[in-house]
Amino acid sequence: MEQVKCLIIGGGPAGYTAAIYASRANLNPVLYEGMLPGGQLTQTTEVENFPGYPQGTQGFDMMEDIKKQALRFNADIRNGVATKVDFSKRPFTVEIDGSTTIEAQAVIIATGATAKYLGLADETKYAGRGVSACATCDGFFYRKKRVAVVGGGDTACEEAVYLAGLAEKVYLIVRKPFLRASKVMQDRVFATPNIEVLFEHNTIGLAGENGVEKAILVRRQGEADESKVEIDIDGFFLAIGHHPNSDVFKQYIDTDEVGYIKTNGISTHTNVAGVFAAGDVADPNYRQAITAAASGCKAAIDLERFLNQI
Ligand code: NDP
């Protein structure tokens, strides 16, 4: 069985940054990138708020840069998903892709978070045929078409503005009478003429012969003036938040009720000595690339100190 000092699970800003620090500390880290190498930022467009890029950069390019930086110090970055772990004793064992098993002195969990869906049967029915949780990945297919984005947060507003640059018309479906997004994103939405915000609307279904052709909505659901609304669309984009990717670790690692991994104080220590958590999987509050990268740095330092003390 392969034995490593430092195993990093997850290839987003947290994982790659942990790999930079761990490799520079001579820990020869092995990193498995998971289902979405590069993480969520590969699915976004412009990143304007990461320090060091005065003109902004593309999320995908930024992740490639951080990965290259880790490779420069000989981090061993591999494809593969952690499918099972045993954290009951050290060295820990981690199974990759249901086959290979690796033994690790210490582990950093940086598996991020995954987009949520509404839970409608139609989302599954039309998966890949008009339903998407990634405007950047799929927006291109809707040039000069009509699309809807669900959600009222920063992600929904960002995706609506992005899609408005490609599509003829964008509906933003918001369940409350207001947007939760930051003021700057709200202003961008309201300043974009081909975005129509549908406040107090909930989606109850999708329809269409060959892929999505309509969304069926309820306006002011549960109120006396509740009404049914149908909009003609070709694409339906979800932007309603994320689920932390902690399921595989939950048998051993404490999480909150949503599934975010609990860490000890300002450190990245989990309840299992030698297992650390960084990035969105442990962060219900900030969820930014810069905070994920920072916690990846902290995890690598915490791990190095842990290995020096045992
Ligand atoms: P948020 O949790 O901030 O927003 C989720 C949105 O989806 C809310 O408007 C919520 O409605 C809505 N929603 C949730 N469930 C449903 C449902 N079942 N039906 C309809 N609507 C639903 O998630 P985001 O992904 O937008 O943002 C996550 C974090 O990342 C935030 O902190 C955000 O600020 C940050 N972010 C920052 C960016 C930047 O700085 N450039 C870009 C993107 C994200 P309700 O308001 O009613 O709860």
Coordinates of C-alpha atoms and ligand atoms in Angstrom, one line a residue:
M1 CA 0.0 0.0 0.0
E2 CA 1.3 3.5 -0.9
Q3 CA 2.3 5.5 2.2
V4 CA 2.3 9.3 2.3
K5 CA 3.0 11.9 4.9
C6 CA 0.4 14.4 3.7
L7 CA -2.7 13.5 1.7
I8 CA -4.8 16.4 0.4
I9 CA -8.3 15.6 -0.7
G10 CA -9.8 18.2 -3.1
G11 CA -8.4 20.4 -5.9
G12 CA -9.8 23.8 -5.4
P13 CA -8.1 27.0 -4.0
A14 CA -7.9 25.4 -0.5
G15 CA -6.4 22.1 -1.7
Y16 CA -3.9 23.6 -4.2
T17 CA -2.8 26.2 -1.7
A18 CA -2.3 23.5 1.0
A19 CA -0.2 21.7 -1.6
I20 CA 2.0 24.7 -2.2
Y21 CA 2.7 25.1 1.5
A22 CA 3.1 21.4 2.2
S23 CA 5.5 20.8 -0.7
R24 CA 7.6 23.8 0.3
A25 CA 7.8 22.3 3.8
N26 CA 9.2 19.0 2.2
L27 CA 6.1 17.0 3.1
N28 CA 5.8 15.6 -0.4
P29 CA 2.0 16.0 -0.5
V30 CA -0.2 13.9 -2.7
L31 CA -3.3 15.7 -3.8
Y32 CA -6.4 14.1 -5.3
E33 CA -8.4 16.6 -7.3
G34 CA -11.9 15.1 -6.9
M35 CA -14.8 15.3 -9.3
L36 CA -14.2 18.8 -10.4
P37 CA -10.5 19.5 -10.8
G38 CA -10.0 23.2 -10.0
G39 CA -13.2 23.4 -8.0
Q40 CA -16.1 25.7 -8.3
L41 CA -14.0 28.6 -9.6
T42 CA -13.6 26.7 -12.9
Q43 CA -17.3 27.2 -13.3
T44 CA -17.3 31.0 -12.8
T45 CA -16.3 33.7 -15.2
E46 CA -14.5 36.8 -14.2
V47 CA -12.9 36.9 -10.7
E48 CA -12.5 40.6 -9.7
N49 CA -11.9 40.3 -6.0
F50 CA -8.8 38.0 -5.6
P51 CA -5.8 40.2 -4.6
G52 CA -3.0 40.3 -7.1
Y53 CA -5.2 40.6 -10.3
P54 CA -5.8 44.3 -10.7
Q55 CA -7.6 43.7 -14.0
G56 CA -9.5 40.6 -12.8
T57 CA -8.9 37.2 -14.2
Q58 CA -11.0 34.1 -15.3
G59 CA -11.7 31.6 -12.6
F60 CA -10.4 28.7 -14.7
D61 CA -7.1 30.5 -15.4
M62 CA -6.6 31.4 -11.8
M63 CA -7.0 27.8 -10.7
E64 CA -4.6 26.7 -13.4
D65 CA -2.1 29.2 -12.1
I66 CA -2.4 28.1 -8.4
K67 CA -2.1 24.4 -9.6
K68 CA 1.0 25.3 -11.6
Q69 CA 2.5 27.0 -8.5
A70 CA 2.0 23.7 -6.5
L71 CA 3.5 21.6 -9.3
R72 CA 6.5 23.9 -9.4
F73 CA 7.4 22.6 -5.9
N74 CA 6.7 19.0 -6.9
A75 CA 3.3 18.5 -5.4
D76 CA 2.0 15.2 -6.7
I77 CA -1.4 16.1 -8.1
R78 CA -3.6 13.3 -9.3
N79 CA -7.1 12.6 -10.7
G80 CA -9.3 10.7 -8.3
V81 CA -12.1 10.9 -5.8
A82 CA -12.0 9.8 -2.2
T83 CA -14.7 7.1 -1.9
K84 CA -14.1 5.8 1.6
V85 CA -11.9 6.6 4.6
D86 CA -10.9 5.1 7.9
F87 CA -9.9 7.8 10.4
S88 CA -10.3 5.5 13.4
K89 CA -6.5 5.2 13.8
R90 CA -3.3 6.5 12.4
P91 CA -2.0 6.1 9.8
F92 CA -5.3 6.9 8.2
T93 CA -6.5 5.0 5.1
V94 CA -8.2 6.6 2.2
E95 CA -9.7 4.7 -0.7
I96 CA -9.6 6.4 -4.1
D97 CA -12.2 5.7 -6.8
G98 CA -13.3 2.6 -5.0
S99 CA -10.0 0.8 -5.7
T100 CA -6.6 2.2 -4.7
T101 CA -6.0 2.6 -1.0
I102 CA -3.5 5.1 0.4
E103 CA -2.1 5.3 3.9
A104 CA -1.5 8.8 5.2
Q105 CA 0.1 10.2 8.3
A106 CA -2.1 13.2 8.1
V107 CA -5.0 14.4 5.9
I108 CA -6.3 17.7 4.7
I109 CA -10.0 17.6 3.6
A110 CA -10.6 20.4 1.0
T111 CA -13.5 18.9 -0.9
G112 CA -15.5 22.1 -1.2
A113 CA -19.2 22.3 -1.8
T114 CA -21.6 21.4 -4.6
A115 CA -24.5 23.2 -6.2
K116 CA -28.0 22.6 -4.8
Y117 CA -31.1 21.7 -6.8
L118 CA -34.8 22.5 -6.0
G119 CA -35.6 18.8 -5.8
L120 CA -38.1 18.8 -8.7
A121 CA -38.5 15.6 -10.7
D122 CA -38.3 17.7 -13.8
E123 CA -34.7 18.8 -13.0
T124 CA -33.6 15.2 -13.4
K125 CA -35.9 14.6 -16.4
Y126 CA -34.3 17.5 -18.2
A127 CA -30.7 17.1 -16.9
G128 CA -28.4 18.0 -19.8
R129 CA -31.4 19.0 -21.9
G130 CA -31.9 22.5 -20.6
V131 CA -31.3 22.2 -16.8
S132 CA -27.9 23.3 -15.5
A133 CA -26.2 24.6 -12.3
C134 CA -23.4 26.2 -14.2
A135 CA -24.0 29.2 -16.4
T136 CA -20.3 29.5 -17.3
C137 CA -20.2 25.9 -18.5
D138 CA -23.5 25.9 -20.4
G139 CA -24.4 29.5 -21.1
F140 CA -22.8 29.3 -24.6
F141 CA -25.5 26.9 -25.7
Y142 CA -28.2 29.6 -25.1
R143 CA -26.9 32.4 -27.3
K144 CA -29.9 34.4 -28.5
K145 CA -32.2 32.2 -26.6
R146 CA -34.3 32.6 -23.4
V147 CA -33.2 31.4 -20.0
A148 CA -34.2 31.5 -16.4
V149 CA -31.9 31.7 -13.3
V150 CA -33.3 30.6 -9.9
G151 CA -32.0 32.4 -6.8
G152 CA -31.5 35.8 -5.2
G153 CA -27.9 35.7 -4.0
D154 CA -24.6 36.8 -5.5
T155 CA -24.3 33.7 -7.5
A156 CA -27.7 34.0 -9.1
C157 CA -27.1 37.7 -9.9
E158 CA -23.6 37.0 -11.3
E159 CA -24.9 34.2 -13.5
A160 CA -27.9 36.3 -14.7
V161 CA -25.6 39.1 -15.8
Y162 CA -23.3 36.7 -17.5
L163 CA -26.1 34.9 -19.3
A164 CA -27.6 38.3 -20.3
G165 CA -24.5 38.9 -22.4
L166 CA -25.3 35.7 -24.4
A167 CA -29.0 35.1 -24.3
E168 CA -31.8 37.2 -25.7
K169 CA -33.7 37.3 -22.4
V170 CA -33.0 36.3 -18.8
Y171 CA -35.6 35.8 -16.1
L172 CA -34.3 35.9 -12.5
I173 CA -36.7 33.8 -10.4
V174 CA -36.6 35.0 -6.8
R175 CA -38.7 33.5 -4.1
K176 CA -38.7 36.5 -1.8
P177 CA -39.7 40.1 -2.5
F178 CA -36.1 41.2 -2.5
L179 CA -32.6 40.0 -3.5
R180 CA -30.2 38.8 -0.9
A181 CA -27.2 39.6 -3.2
S182 CA -24.7 42.4 -2.4
K183 CA -25.7 45.9 -3.5
V184 CA -23.1 46.0 -6.4
M185 CA -24.5 42.8 -7.9
Q186 CA -28.1 44.0 -7.5
D187 CA -27.2 47.2 -9.3
R188 CA -25.7 45.2 -12.1
V189 CA -28.9 43.1 -12.4
F190 CA -31.2 46.2 -12.4
A191 CA -29.0 48.0 -15.0
T192 CA -29.2 45.1 -17.4
P193 CA -32.1 45.7 -19.8
N194 CA -32.7 42.0 -20.8
I195 CA -33.0 40.7 -17.3
E196 CA -36.5 40.6 -15.8
V197 CA -36.6 39.9 -12.1
L198 CA -39.6 37.8 -11.0
F199 CA -39.9 38.5 -7.3
E200 CA -42.1 36.2 -5.2
H201 CA -42.1 33.4 -7.7
N202 CA -41.5 29.7 -7.1
T203 CA -40.8 27.1 -9.7
I204 CA -43.1 24.0 -9.6
G205 CA -42.2 22.3 -12.9
L206 CA -40.7 22.4 -16.3
A207 CA -42.2 21.3 -19.6
G208 CA -41.1 20.7 -23.2
E209 CA -41.0 18.0 -25.9
N210 CA -37.4 18.1 -26.8
G211 CA -35.8 19.6 -23.7
V212 CA -36.9 22.5 -21.6
E213 CA -39.4 24.8 -23.4
K214 CA -41.3 26.3 -20.4
A215 CA -41.1 26.8 -16.7
I216 CA -44.2 26.7 -14.6
L217 CA -44.1 29.1 -11.7
V218 CA -46.4 30.1 -8.9
R219 CA -46.5 33.8 -8.0
R220 CA -47.1 34.6 -4.3
Q221 CA -47.5 31.0 -3.3
G222 CA -49.9 30.5 -0.4
E223 CA -51.3 34.1 -0.6
A224 CA -54.9 35.0 -1.4
D225 CA -53.8 36.4 -4.8
E226 CA -51.6 33.3 -5.7
S227 CA -51.4 32.8 -9.4
K228 CA -49.8 30.4 -11.9
V229 CA -47.3 31.9 -14.4
E230 CA -45.7 30.2 -17.4
I231 CA -42.5 31.5 -19.0
D232 CA -41.1 30.3 -22.3
I233 CA -37.5 29.4 -21.9
D234 CA -34.8 27.1 -23.4
G235 CA -32.5 26.9 -20.4
F236 CA -33.1 26.7 -16.6
F237 CA -30.2 27.5 -14.4
L238 CA -30.0 26.8 -10.6
A239 CA -28.1 29.2 -8.4
I240 CA -29.6 28.5 -4.9
G241 CA -26.6 27.7 -2.9
H242 CA -24.4 24.7 -2.1
H243 CA -24.0 21.5 -0.1
P244 CA -20.7 20.8 1.6
N245 CA -19.0 17.7 0.3
S246 CA -18.4 16.0 3.7
D247 CA -20.6 12.9 3.4
V248 CA -17.7 10.4 3.0
F249 CA -16.0 11.7 6.2
K250 CA -19.1 12.0 8.5
Q251 CA -18.6 8.7 10.2
Y252 CA -15.5 10.1 11.9
I253 CA -15.6 13.9 11.4
D254 CA -17.9 16.3 13.3
T255 CA -20.0 18.5 11.1
D256 CA -22.8 21.0 11.8
E257 CA -26.4 20.2 10.9
V258 CA -25.9 21.3 7.3
G259 CA -22.8 19.2 6.9
Y260 CA -20.0 21.8 7.2
I261 CA -17.0 20.3 9.0
K262 CA -16.4 21.8 12.4
T263 CA -12.9 23.1 13.1
N264 CA -11.3 24.0 16.4
G265 CA -11.3 27.8 17.0
I266 CA -9.3 29.7 14.4
S267 CA -7.3 26.5 13.5
T268 CA -8.1 23.9 10.8
H269 CA -8.0 21.0 13.3
T270 CA -11.1 18.7 13.2
N271 CA -12.2 16.5 16.0
V272 CA -9.7 13.8 14.7
A273 CA -6.1 14.6 15.5
G274 CA -4.2 14.6 12.2
V275 CA -7.2 15.4 10.0
F276 CA -7.6 19.0 9.0
A277 CA -10.3 20.8 7.0
A278 CA -10.0 23.8 4.7
G279 CA -12.1 25.7 2.3
D280 CA -15.8 25.7 1.6
V281 CA -16.3 22.2 3.1
A282 CA -15.7 23.8 6.5
D283 CA -16.9 27.4 5.8
P284 CA -20.6 28.3 5.9
N285 CA -19.8 32.0 6.3
Y286 CA -17.3 33.4 3.8
R287 CA -17.1 30.9 0.9
Q288 CA -14.6 33.0 -1.1
A289 CA -11.6 31.8 -3.1
I290 CA -9.4 34.0 -1.0
T291 CA -10.7 32.6 2.3
A292 CA -10.5 29.1 0.9
A293 CA -6.8 29.6 -0.2
A294 CA -6.0 31.2 3.2
S295 CA -7.5 28.2 5.1
G296 CA -5.5 25.8 2.8
C297 CA -2.4 27.6 3.9
K298 CA -3.4 27.3 7.6
A299 CA -4.2 23.6 7.2
A300 CA -0.7 22.9 5.7
I301 CA 0.9 24.7 8.6
D302 CA -1.3 23.0 11.2
L303 CA -0.5 19.6 9.6
E304 CA 3.3 20.3 9.6
R305 CA 3.2 21.3 13.3
F306 CA 1.2 18.2 14.0
L307 CA 3.7 15.9 12.3
N308 CA 6.6 17.6 14.1
Q309 CA 5.0 17.0 17.5
I310 CA 4.1 13.3 17.2
Ligands
NDP1 P1 -26.7 32.2 -1.1 O1 -27.0 31.2 0.0 O2 -26.2 33.6 -0.7 O3 -28.1 32.5 -1.8 C1 -28.9 31.5 -2.2 C2 -30.2 32.1 -2.9 O4 -31.0 31.0 -3.4 C3 -31.0 32.9 -1.9 O5 -31.5 34.0 -2.6 C4 -32.1 31.9 -1.5 O6 -33.3 32.6 -1.3 C5 -32.3 31.1 -2.8 N1 -32.8 29.8 -2.6 C6 -32.3 28.8 -1.7 N2 -33.1 27.8 -1.8 C7 -34.1 28.0 -2.7 C8 -35.2 27.3 -3.1 N3 -35.5 26.1 -2.7 N4 -36.0 27.9 -4.0 C9 -35.8 29.2 -4.5 N5 -34.7 29.9 -4.1 C10 -33.9 29.4 -3.2 O7 -25.8 31.4 -2.1 P2 -24.9 32.0 -3.3 O8 -24.5 30.8 -4.0 O9 -25.5 33.1 -4.1 O10 -23.7 32.7 -2.5 C11 -22.9 31.9 -1.6 C12 -21.9 32.8 -1.0 O11 -20.9 33.1 -1.9 C13 -22.4 34.1 -0.5 O12 -21.7 34.5 0.7 C14 -22.1 35.1 -1.6 O13 -22.0 36.4 -1.1 C15 -20.8 34.5 -2.1 N6 -20.5 34.9 -3.5 C16 -19.7 35.9 -3.8 C17 -19.4 36.3 -5.0 C18 -18.5 37.4 -5.2 O14 -18.1 38.1 -4.3 N7 -18.1 37.8 -6.5 C19 -20.0 35.6 -6.2 C20 -20.9 34.5 -5.8 C21 -21.1 34.2 -4.5 P3 -33.6 33.4 0.1 O15 -32.9 34.7 0.0 O16 -35.1 33.4 0.1 O17 -33.1 32.5 1.2

